[in-house]
Short mmCIF file of C-alpha atoms and ligand atoms in Angstrom, two decimals:
data_model
loop_
_atom_site.label_atom_id
_atom_site.label_comp_id
_atom_site.label_asym_id
_atom_site.label_seq_id
_atom_site.Cartn_x
_atom_site.Cartn_y
_atom_site.Cartn_z
CA VAL A 1 0.00 0.00 0.00
CA SER A 2 1.57 3.27 -1.05
CA GLY A 3 0.76 6.89 -0.36
CA ALA A 4 -0.51 8.81 2.66
CA PRO A 5 -4.33 8.57 2.78
CA GLU A 6 -4.52 11.80 4.78
CA ALA A 7 -3.52 13.65 1.61
CA VAL A 8 -7.22 13.27 0.81
CA PHE A 9 -9.69 15.11 3.07
CA THR A 10 -12.32 12.38 3.21
CA ARG A 11 -15.89 12.69 4.51
CA ASP A 12 -15.04 10.80 7.70
CA LEU A 13 -11.42 11.08 8.77
CA ARG A 14 -11.76 8.15 11.20
CA ARG A 15 -13.07 5.71 8.68
CA HIS A 16 -11.02 3.20 6.71
CA TYR A 17 -11.68 3.56 2.99
CA PRO A 18 -10.78 0.54 0.84
CA ARG A 19 -8.84 1.56 -2.28
CA ILE A 20 -10.72 0.58 -5.38
CA THR A 21 -8.52 -0.41 -8.31
CA ARG A 22 -11.00 -1.94 -10.73
CA GLY A 23 -14.69 -2.12 -11.57
CA GLU A 24 -16.51 -4.60 -13.74
CA GLY A 25 -20.28 -4.90 -14.15
CA VAL A 26 -21.84 -4.66 -10.68
CA TYR A 27 -18.55 -5.34 -8.86
CA LEU A 28 -15.77 -3.13 -7.51
CA TYR A 29 -12.41 -4.63 -6.49
CA ASP A 30 -9.98 -3.21 -3.94
CA ASP A 31 -6.19 -3.38 -3.83
CA GLU A 32 -6.35 -6.30 -1.39
CA GLY A 33 -8.38 -8.34 -3.82
CA LYS A 34 -11.69 -7.98 -1.98
CA ARG A 35 -14.77 -7.83 -4.19
CA TYR A 36 -17.81 -5.62 -3.46
CA LEU A 37 -21.18 -5.98 -5.11
CA ASP A 38 -22.33 -2.38 -5.52
CA GLY A 39 -25.93 -2.78 -4.38
CA CYS A 40 -26.55 0.96 -4.55
CA SER A 41 -24.62 1.88 -7.74
CA GLY A 42 -22.47 4.33 -5.74
CA ALA A 43 -25.35 6.58 -4.76
CA LEU A 44 -27.69 5.28 -7.49
CA VAL A 45 -25.32 6.57 -10.14
CA ALA A 46 -23.62 3.66 -11.94
CA ASN A 47 -26.76 2.48 -13.74
CA VAL A 48 -24.99 0.59 -16.53
CA GLY A 49 -22.26 -0.91 -14.34
CA MET A 50 -18.52 -0.47 -14.71
CA GLY A 51 -16.32 -1.20 -17.72
CA VAL A 52 -18.73 -0.76 -20.64
CA PRO A 53 -16.34 -0.79 -23.64
CA SER A 54 -18.35 1.55 -25.91
CA VAL A 55 -18.47 4.22 -23.19
CA VAL A 56 -14.75 3.91 -22.48
CA GLU A 57 -13.99 4.21 -26.20
CA ALA A 58 -16.25 7.24 -26.62
CA ILE A 59 -14.47 8.98 -23.74
CA ALA A 60 -11.04 8.21 -25.20
CA ALA A 61 -12.06 9.34 -28.69
CA GLN A 62 -13.45 12.64 -27.41
CA ALA A 63 -10.38 13.26 -25.23
CA LYS A 64 -8.25 12.77 -28.31
CA SER A 65 -10.28 14.99 -30.66
CA CYS A 66 -11.18 17.83 -28.24
CA ALA A 67 -11.37 17.50 -24.45
CA PHE A 68 -12.78 20.94 -23.69
CA ALA A 69 -14.21 24.01 -25.36
CA HIS A 70 -15.79 26.69 -23.18
CA MET A 71 -19.55 26.93 -23.64
CA SER A 72 -19.57 30.71 -23.39
CA VAL A 73 -18.02 30.65 -26.85
CA PHE A 74 -18.49 27.21 -28.43
CA LEU A 75 -20.76 24.22 -28.78
CA THR A 76 -19.54 20.68 -29.40
CA GLU A 77 -21.15 17.77 -31.24
CA PRO A 78 -21.51 15.56 -28.14
CA ALA A 79 -23.27 18.39 -26.25
CA ILE A 80 -25.83 18.73 -29.06
CA ARG A 81 -26.27 14.96 -29.57
CA LEU A 82 -26.82 14.24 -25.87
CA ALA A 83 -29.34 17.06 -25.43
CA GLU A 84 -31.24 15.97 -28.53
CA HIS A 85 -31.28 12.37 -27.35
CA ILE A 86 -32.68 13.26 -23.92
CA GLY A 87 -35.23 15.70 -25.34
CA SER A 88 -36.52 13.06 -27.74
CA ARG A 89 -37.25 10.63 -24.89
CA ALA A 90 -38.63 13.08 -22.32
CA PRO A 91 -42.30 13.99 -21.75
CA ALA A 92 -43.77 16.32 -24.37
CA GLY A 93 -42.29 19.80 -24.56
CA LEU A 94 -39.21 19.13 -22.41
CA ARG A 95 -36.58 19.51 -25.08
CA HIS A 96 -33.79 21.87 -24.03
CA VAL A 97 -30.85 20.89 -21.82
CA TYR A 98 -28.92 23.40 -19.75
CA TYR A 99 -25.76 21.51 -18.72
CA ALA A 100 -24.23 21.26 -15.25
CA THR A 101 -21.59 19.02 -13.68
CA GLY A 102 -23.39 17.67 -10.60
CA GLY A 103 -26.88 17.35 -9.20
CA SER A 104 -26.54 20.20 -6.71
CA GLU A 105 -25.24 22.57 -9.36
CA ALA A 106 -28.14 21.53 -11.58
CA VAL A 107 -30.62 22.25 -8.77
CA GLU A 108 -29.03 25.70 -8.32
CA THR A 109 -29.50 26.21 -12.04
CA ALA A 110 -33.17 25.24 -11.87
CA LEU A 111 -33.78 27.58 -8.91
CA LYS A 112 -32.12 30.51 -10.65
CA LEU A 113 -33.78 29.69 -13.95
CA SER A 114 -37.23 29.86 -12.36
CA ARG A 115 -36.42 33.25 -10.90
CA ALA A 116 -34.91 34.41 -14.21
CA TYR A 117 -38.01 33.20 -16.08
CA PHE A 118 -40.30 35.51 -14.13
CA MET A 119 -37.90 38.42 -14.53
CA GLU A 120 -37.85 37.83 -18.29
CA ARG A 121 -41.61 37.53 -18.44
CA ASP A 122 -42.70 40.27 -16.05
CA GLY A 123 -39.71 42.57 -16.20
CA ALA A 124 -37.13 42.92 -13.43
CA PRO A 125 -37.51 43.17 -10.51
CA SER A 126 -40.30 40.60 -10.32
CA PRO A 127 -41.06 39.70 -6.70
CA LYS A 128 -41.32 36.00 -7.66
CA SER A 129 -38.24 34.41 -6.10
CA LEU A 130 -39.31 32.06 -3.30
CA VAL A 131 -39.07 28.30 -3.81
CA ILE A 132 -41.27 25.86 -1.89
CA SER A 133 -40.11 22.29 -1.30
CA ARG A 134 -40.77 19.38 1.05
CA TRP A 135 -39.45 18.09 4.33
CA HIS A 136 -37.56 14.82 4.01
CA GLY A 137 -36.61 15.48 0.41
CA TRP A 138 -33.08 15.88 -0.93
CA HIS A 139 -31.78 18.32 -3.53
CA GLY A 140 -28.07 18.69 -2.78
CA ASN A 141 -25.32 20.12 -0.62
CA THR A 142 -24.61 23.54 -2.15
CA LEU A 143 -26.26 26.33 -0.17
CA GLY A 144 -29.19 27.00 -2.49
CA ALA A 145 -29.91 23.31 -3.03
CA LEU A 146 -29.50 22.66 0.70
CA SER A 147 -31.92 25.48 1.51
CA VAL A 148 -34.70 23.75 -0.43
CA SER A 149 -33.68 20.32 0.86
CA GLY A 150 -35.63 18.82 3.72
CA HIS A 151 -32.94 16.40 4.88
CA VAL A 152 -32.59 17.68 8.42
CA PRO A 153 -29.29 16.05 9.50
CA ARG A 154 -27.55 17.51 6.43
CA ARG A 155 -29.18 20.96 6.81
CA ARG A 156 -28.75 21.49 10.51
CA PRO A 157 -25.02 22.35 10.67
CA TYR A 158 -25.45 25.05 8.01
CA GLY A 159 -28.89 26.41 8.94
CA LEU A 160 -27.70 29.96 9.52
CA MET A 161 -26.10 30.11 6.08
CA LEU A 162 -29.13 28.99 4.10
CA PRO A 163 -31.21 31.38 1.99
CA PRO A 164 -34.96 31.42 2.78
CA ALA A 165 -37.12 28.54 1.58
CA VAL A 166 -40.46 27.16 2.67
CA HIS A 167 -41.02 23.45 3.31
CA ILE A 168 -44.30 21.56 3.25
CA GLU A 169 -45.10 18.05 4.39
CA PRO A 170 -43.91 15.08 2.33
CA CYS A 171 -46.10 12.61 0.44
CA ASN A 172 -45.30 9.32 2.16
CA ALA A 173 -47.90 6.54 2.25
CA TYR A 174 -46.19 4.74 5.15
CA ARG A 175 -45.75 7.86 7.27
CA GLN A 176 -48.81 9.91 6.28
CA PRO A 177 -50.14 11.73 9.35
CA TYR A 178 -53.90 11.55 8.70
CA GLY A 179 -54.59 8.04 9.97
CA PRO A 180 -55.54 4.81 8.22
CA GLU A 181 -59.06 6.03 7.37
CA ALA A 182 -57.81 8.99 5.35
CA ALA A 183 -58.25 7.70 1.81
CA ASP A 184 -57.39 11.18 0.51
CA TRP A 185 -54.12 11.52 2.46
CA ASP A 186 -52.11 12.21 -0.71
CA LEU A 187 -54.47 14.98 -1.84
CA ARG A 188 -54.23 16.53 1.59
CA ALA A 189 -50.44 16.41 1.31
CA ALA A 190 -50.66 18.15 -2.08
CA ASN A 191 -53.06 20.78 -0.72
CA ALA A 192 -50.34 21.82 1.72
CA LEU A 193 -48.68 23.44 -1.30
CA GLU A 194 -51.70 25.66 -1.91
CA ALA A 195 -51.79 26.65 1.76
CA ALA A 196 -48.09 27.55 1.69
CA ILE A 197 -48.43 29.57 -1.52
CA LEU A 198 -51.35 31.52 -0.06
CA CYS A 199 -49.48 32.19 3.20
CA GLU A 200 -46.36 33.42 1.40
CA GLY A 201 -48.31 35.26 -1.30
CA PRO A 202 -48.50 33.82 -4.84
CA GLU A 203 -46.81 36.97 -6.15
CA ARG A 204 -43.63 35.94 -4.27
CA VAL A 205 -43.52 32.24 -5.16
CA ALA A 206 -41.47 31.22 -8.20
CA ALA A 207 -41.35 27.43 -8.00
CA PHE A 208 -42.11 24.20 -6.21
CA ILE A 209 -39.41 21.52 -6.29
CA ALA A 210 -39.91 17.85 -5.43
CA GLU A 211 -38.52 14.41 -6.16
CA PRO A 212 -41.23 12.24 -7.79
CA VAL A 213 -39.60 9.32 -5.95
CA VAL A 214 -37.71 10.57 -2.88
CA GLY A 215 -34.24 9.03 -2.58
CA ALA A 216 -31.55 9.82 -0.03
CA ALA A 217 -33.69 11.62 2.54
CA ALA A 218 -36.45 9.06 3.01
CA GLY A 219 -35.58 5.88 1.08
CA ALA A 220 -37.47 5.37 -2.20
CA VAL A 221 -40.76 7.02 -1.26
CA ALA A 222 -42.91 7.35 -4.38
CA GLY A 223 -45.61 9.99 -4.77
CA THR A 224 -48.98 9.17 -6.35
CA THR A 225 -50.60 10.20 -9.61
CA ARG A 226 -53.31 12.13 -7.78
CA TYR A 227 -50.66 13.90 -5.72
CA PHE A 228 -48.62 15.13 -8.64
CA GLN A 229 -51.63 16.01 -10.74
CA ARG A 230 -52.97 18.13 -7.87
CA ILE A 231 -49.51 19.71 -7.50
CA ARG A 232 -49.59 20.56 -11.22
CA GLU A 233 -53.06 22.15 -10.88
CA ILE A 234 -51.99 24.22 -7.90
CA CYS A 235 -48.82 25.38 -9.65
CA ASP A 236 -50.85 26.41 -12.70
CA ARG A 237 -53.48 28.18 -10.60
CA TYR A 238 -50.91 30.32 -8.80
CA ASP A 239 -48.44 30.81 -11.65
CA VAL A 240 -45.70 28.75 -10.00
CA LEU A 241 -43.21 26.54 -11.88
CA PHE A 242 -43.03 22.84 -11.02
CA ILE A 243 -39.48 21.48 -10.89
CA ALA A 244 -39.16 17.67 -10.80
CA ASP A 245 -35.81 16.67 -9.31
CA GLU A 246 -34.88 13.49 -11.17
CA VAL A 247 -31.19 13.52 -10.24
CA MET A 248 -31.52 10.11 -8.59
CA ALA A 249 -34.71 8.68 -10.07
CA GLY A 250 -34.18 9.74 -13.70
CA PHE A 251 -32.69 7.91 -16.68
CA GLY A 252 -34.55 4.64 -16.18
CA ARG A 253 -33.86 4.09 -12.49
CA THR A 254 -37.57 3.56 -11.69
CA GLY A 255 -38.36 1.62 -14.86
CA ARG A 256 -39.48 4.69 -16.85
CA TYR A 257 -37.11 7.11 -18.55
CA PHE A 258 -38.16 9.78 -16.02
CA SER A 259 -39.91 8.84 -12.79
CA ILE A 260 -42.51 11.61 -13.14
CA GLU A 261 -43.89 9.60 -16.10
CA HIS A 262 -45.36 7.14 -13.58
CA PHE A 263 -47.62 9.97 -12.42
CA ASP A 264 -48.80 11.40 -15.78
CA THR A 265 -47.66 14.89 -14.95
CA ILE A 266 -45.53 17.24 -17.01
CA PRO A 267 -43.17 19.48 -15.05
CA ASP A 268 -41.75 22.77 -16.29
CA LEU A 269 -38.17 21.80 -15.47
CA ILE A 270 -36.57 18.41 -14.81
CA VAL A 271 -33.29 18.31 -12.89
CA LEU A 272 -30.88 15.71 -14.30
CA GLY A 273 -27.76 14.09 -12.86
CA LYS A 274 -26.28 10.78 -11.77
CA GLY A 275 -27.54 8.28 -14.41
CA MET A 276 -27.03 10.86 -17.18
CA ALA A 277 -23.43 9.64 -17.62
CA ALA A 278 -23.80 6.83 -15.04
CA GLY A 279 -20.59 7.71 -13.19
CA TYR A 280 -18.32 7.67 -16.25
CA ALA A 281 -18.02 11.45 -15.95
CA PRO A 282 -19.47 14.19 -13.73
CA MET A 283 -22.58 15.20 -15.65
CA ALA A 284 -25.91 16.83 -14.82
CA GLY A 285 -28.30 19.42 -16.18
CA VAL A 286 -31.76 20.91 -16.33
CA LEU A 287 -34.26 19.84 -18.95
CA VAL A 288 -36.33 22.88 -19.86
CA HIS A 289 -39.84 23.04 -21.29
CA ASP A 290 -40.45 24.76 -24.62
CA ARG A 291 -42.62 27.44 -23.05
CA ILE A 292 -39.75 28.59 -20.84
CA TYR A 293 -37.08 28.28 -23.50
CA ASP A 294 -39.30 30.08 -26.02
CA LEU A 295 -39.89 32.96 -23.64
CA PHE A 296 -36.15 33.48 -23.20
CA ALA A 297 -35.76 33.21 -26.97
CA GLU A 298 -38.41 35.90 -27.54
CA LYS A 299 -37.21 38.23 -24.80
CA SER A 300 -33.57 38.91 -23.87
CA GLY A 301 -32.26 35.52 -25.05
CA ARG A 302 -29.96 35.43 -22.03
CA PHE A 303 -29.90 33.44 -18.81
CA VAL A 304 -27.31 35.08 -16.55
CA HIS A 305 -25.63 31.96 -15.13
CA GLY A 306 -22.96 29.41 -16.07
CA HIS A 307 -20.05 27.36 -14.79
CA THR A 308 -16.70 26.58 -16.39
CA TYR A 309 -17.42 22.90 -16.97
CA ASN A 310 -21.00 23.16 -18.25
CA GLY A 311 -21.37 20.82 -21.19
CA HIS A 312 -17.83 19.47 -20.86
CA ALA A 313 -17.10 17.70 -24.13
CA ILE A 314 -15.75 14.45 -22.62
CA ALA A 315 -18.60 14.27 -20.10
CA CYS A 316 -21.15 14.82 -22.89
CA ALA A 317 -19.50 12.10 -24.99
CA ALA A 318 -19.65 9.77 -21.97
CA GLY A 319 -23.30 10.68 -21.39
CA TYR A 320 -24.28 10.09 -24.99
CA ALA A 321 -22.48 6.72 -25.06
CA VAL A 322 -24.22 5.70 -21.82
CA GLN A 323 -27.64 6.69 -23.20
CA GLU A 324 -26.95 4.84 -26.46
CA TYR A 325 -25.90 1.75 -24.51
CA MET A 326 -29.08 1.94 -22.44
CA GLU A 327 -31.14 2.17 -25.60
CA GLU A 328 -29.31 -0.66 -27.40
CA HIS A 329 -29.72 -2.99 -24.45
CA ARG A 330 -33.22 -1.77 -23.59
CA LEU A 331 -32.06 -1.04 -20.06
CA VAL A 332 -35.05 1.09 -19.06
CA GLU A 333 -37.36 -1.82 -19.83
CA ARG A 334 -34.91 -4.13 -18.10
CA ALA A 335 -34.91 -1.90 -15.01
CA ALA A 336 -38.71 -2.25 -14.90
CA VAL A 337 -38.66 -6.05 -15.24
CA THR A 338 -35.58 -6.82 -13.11
CA GLY A 339 -36.72 -4.17 -10.64
CA ALA A 340 -40.09 -5.85 -10.14
CA ASP A 341 -38.26 -9.09 -9.41
CA LEU A 342 -35.81 -7.34 -7.08
CA GLY A 343 -38.74 -5.73 -5.27
CA ARG A 344 -40.58 -9.04 -4.86
CA ARG A 345 -37.50 -10.59 -3.32
CA LEU A 346 -36.84 -7.59 -1.07
CA GLN A 347 -40.42 -7.80 0.20
CA ALA A 348 -39.49 -11.14 1.74
CA LEU A 349 -37.28 -9.22 4.20
CA ARG A 350 -40.49 -8.18 5.95
CA LYS A 351 -40.09 -11.48 7.80
CA HIS A 352 -37.68 -9.57 10.08
CA GLU A 353 -39.23 -7.77 13.03
CA LEU A 354 -36.82 -4.89 12.38
CA VAL A 355 -38.25 -4.21 8.90
CA GLY A 356 -41.21 -1.83 8.92
CA ASP A 357 -41.57 -1.03 5.23
CA VAL A 358 -40.15 -2.17 1.90
CA ARG A 359 -41.05 0.21 -0.92
CA GLY A 360 -39.85 1.40 -4.27
CA LEU A 361 -40.19 1.41 -8.03
CA GLY A 362 -38.03 -0.25 -10.67
CA MET A 363 -34.45 -0.47 -9.46
CA MET A 364 -34.91 2.00 -6.58
CA TRP A 365 -35.89 0.38 -3.28
CA GLY A 366 -35.94 1.47 0.34
CA ILE A 367 -36.13 -0.57 3.53
CA GLU A 368 -37.25 1.32 6.62
CA PHE A 369 -36.42 -0.08 10.05
CA VAL A 370 -38.69 0.02 13.11
CA VAL A 371 -38.62 -1.38 16.61
CA ASP A 372 -42.39 -1.86 16.77
CA ARG A 373 -44.13 -2.74 13.55
CA ALA A 374 -47.71 -2.05 14.65
CA ALA A 375 -46.85 1.40 15.99
CA LYS A 376 -44.23 2.02 13.24
CA THR A 377 -41.84 3.20 15.96
CA PRO A 378 -38.47 4.21 14.52
CA PRO A 379 -35.35 2.89 16.28
CA PRO A 380 -33.51 5.21 18.70
CA ARG A 381 -31.00 7.20 16.69
CA ARG A 382 -28.08 6.34 18.98
CA LEU A 383 -28.34 2.73 17.77
CA ASP A 384 -27.62 3.87 14.21
CA VAL A 385 -29.50 0.91 12.76
CA SER A 386 -29.10 2.02 9.14
CA GLY A 387 -25.34 2.53 9.60
CA ARG A 388 -24.94 -0.82 11.32
CA VAL A 389 -26.89 -2.74 8.70
CA THR A 390 -24.78 -1.04 6.03
CA ASN A 391 -21.54 -1.99 7.78
CA GLU A 392 -22.65 -5.58 8.23
CA ALA A 393 -23.58 -5.80 4.55
CA MET A 394 -20.21 -4.32 3.59
CA LYS A 395 -18.43 -6.94 5.71
CA ARG A 396 -20.25 -9.44 3.52
CA GLY A 397 -19.08 -7.70 0.36
CA VAL A 398 -22.28 -5.82 -0.49
CA ILE A 399 -22.71 -2.03 -0.54
CA VAL A 400 -26.03 -0.34 0.31
CA TYR A 401 -26.80 3.35 0.98
CA PRO A 402 -27.87 4.27 4.55
CA GLY A 403 -29.99 7.23 5.62
CA ALA A 404 -31.50 8.70 8.76
CA GLY A 405 -33.92 11.40 9.84
CA GLY A 406 -36.68 10.56 7.35
CA VAL A 407 -39.42 10.39 9.99
CA ASP A 408 -39.01 13.58 12.03
CA GLY A 409 -35.61 14.97 11.12
CA VAL A 410 -33.76 12.90 13.72
CA LEU A 411 -35.46 9.52 13.81
CA GLY A 412 -36.09 7.31 10.82
CA ASP A 413 -33.53 4.73 9.69
CA HIS A 414 -33.55 3.32 6.19
CA ILE A 415 -31.28 1.87 3.55
CA LEU A 416 -31.49 2.35 -0.19
CA VAL A 417 -30.97 -0.61 -2.51
CA GLY A 418 -30.41 0.32 -6.14
CA PRO A 419 -27.98 -1.87 -8.06
CA PRO A 420 -26.90 -1.26 -11.67
CA PHE A 421 -29.67 -2.21 -14.14
CA VAL A 422 -27.41 -4.95 -15.57
CA ILE A 423 -27.43 -6.99 -12.34
CA LYS A 424 -27.98 -10.71 -12.99
CA ASP A 425 -30.19 -13.15 -11.18
CA GLY A 426 -27.46 -14.79 -9.10
CA GLU A 427 -26.08 -11.36 -8.19
CA ILE A 428 -29.51 -10.35 -6.86
CA ASP A 429 -29.39 -13.46 -4.65
CA GLU A 430 -25.97 -12.40 -3.38
CA LEU A 431 -27.21 -8.84 -2.71
CA ILE A 432 -30.36 -9.89 -0.85
CA GLY A 433 -28.54 -12.65 1.02
CA ALA A 434 -26.07 -10.15 2.46
CA VAL A 435 -28.79 -7.64 3.43
CA ASP A 436 -30.78 -10.45 5.06
CA GLU A 437 -27.74 -11.57 7.07
CA ALA A 438 -26.89 -7.97 7.97
CA ILE A 439 -30.37 -7.43 9.44
CA VAL A 440 -30.09 -10.68 11.39
CA ALA A 441 -26.69 -9.55 12.72
CA VAL A 442 -27.98 -6.13 13.86
CA ALA A 443 -31.40 -7.09 15.28
CA PRO A 444 -30.33 -8.64 18.63
CA ALA A 445 -28.55 -5.47 19.77
CA VAL A 446 -31.59 -3.36 18.86
CA PHE A 447 -34.14 -5.51 20.63
CA ALA A 448 -31.87 -6.14 23.64
CA THR A 449 -31.90 -2.39 24.30
CA ARG A 450 -35.68 -2.32 24.05
CA ALA A 451 -35.99 -5.13 26.61
C1 PLP B 501 -32.69 14.01 -5.90
C2 PLP B 501 -31.30 14.57 -5.77
N1 PLP B 501 -31.08 15.85 -6.11
C3 PLP B 501 -29.86 16.40 -6.02
C4 PLP B 501 -28.78 15.67 -5.58
C5 PLP B 501 -27.42 16.31 -5.48
O1 PLP B 501 -26.60 15.78 -6.46
P1 PLP B 501 -25.00 15.84 -6.34
O2 PLP B 501 -24.63 14.99 -5.16
O3 PLP B 501 -24.53 15.28 -7.65
O4 PLP B 501 -24.63 17.26 -6.16
C6 PLP B 501 -28.96 14.33 -5.23
C7 PLP B 501 -27.82 13.53 -4.74
O5 PLP B 501 -27.97 12.50 -4.15
C8 PLP B 501 -30.25 13.76 -5.33
O6 PLP B 501 -30.48 12.49 -5.00
#
């Protein structure tokens, strides 16, 4: 082992990080020869797995021909091809890609673009600048994206630095607050948006942002069709843009190209990331509806924004090659079919007393832990159930993505399971076997404390 690891400022300085030297399909290999099945695709990023030759070749070819040309002056072929490809597969009217390099930067872009839209339309200074979002949703770690995020443990240290944002309740079937008789719980959750807009004043509200299927903050919590259609109605009624954050759930992850397609709703902006280049390059963006693009085109033509690496030529080439590979191998359809099978097998984990809920869509699944299933009581935070299950799974060579705080900001332990779409049958067995054993390993300590 060479090199001083402290040269890298890692997220947790006390943790041992295995050094990965190779990736192939759903597996990563470290320098000691240990193999890890990546059961969460990094953070639901590596949708096509590692080592896809056509993607590697596309990256090399682009690096050779032209690695970088600044988008304030130039366009490149891969930037145009990738945007066209995405626009041709997206819901009607969403056809223009503003490029970014990561999900948070793309969320910042969407927030600023909604503000800029109203300034273009109504003339500066339009008072429309406030963005409404949801508790227990996740939009990123930069200050603007964090301000609209509802992931309390990640917000709390930086609360004083965050620009104003308003949060409404989430749409979570398992944790809905209205009681089992409330058949209209999802509509009530959506109506919270109207109440918030009225309280803040519609003239001040620019946008509502939400994940159609919530990822990191709550663990694969899907909305409903009625919910998103009501959200759309409310946004239209009060002249508010609807931003769907598809950074995690987009590009086939849920078995549709975009997860909002499950809910028959057309947003004004879709935030893109992760699966766009599936980890082969940092790549993200905002997919913009015609009516917004056209307004800019008719008015000033300018969106005052931009970052150095927007539309980076190699990243765009990687993204296009990934999207082509997905198309050639029908990976969105495969995510739907394999995902249904994965979900069926994960449901069997409900046999454990520690498992309160197993939920998800396509290749995006969440397992929420409880200490009392009837009362849905979350485990005490100090037991760090999600972290322990994750560590036990990792000891068994399987990686999952832990999360906490999804119930009330402190309590609420879950893991996310979201392997690459190319995972094979036997690999699913290996993944579920390790999670099963990890839960068995953690449960005694949890229930011993209760007794
Ligand atoms: C829905 C969603 N939005 C935004 C982000 C932020 O993306 P990034 O970590 O690439 O900045 C994430 C990251 O997990 C995400 O899941």
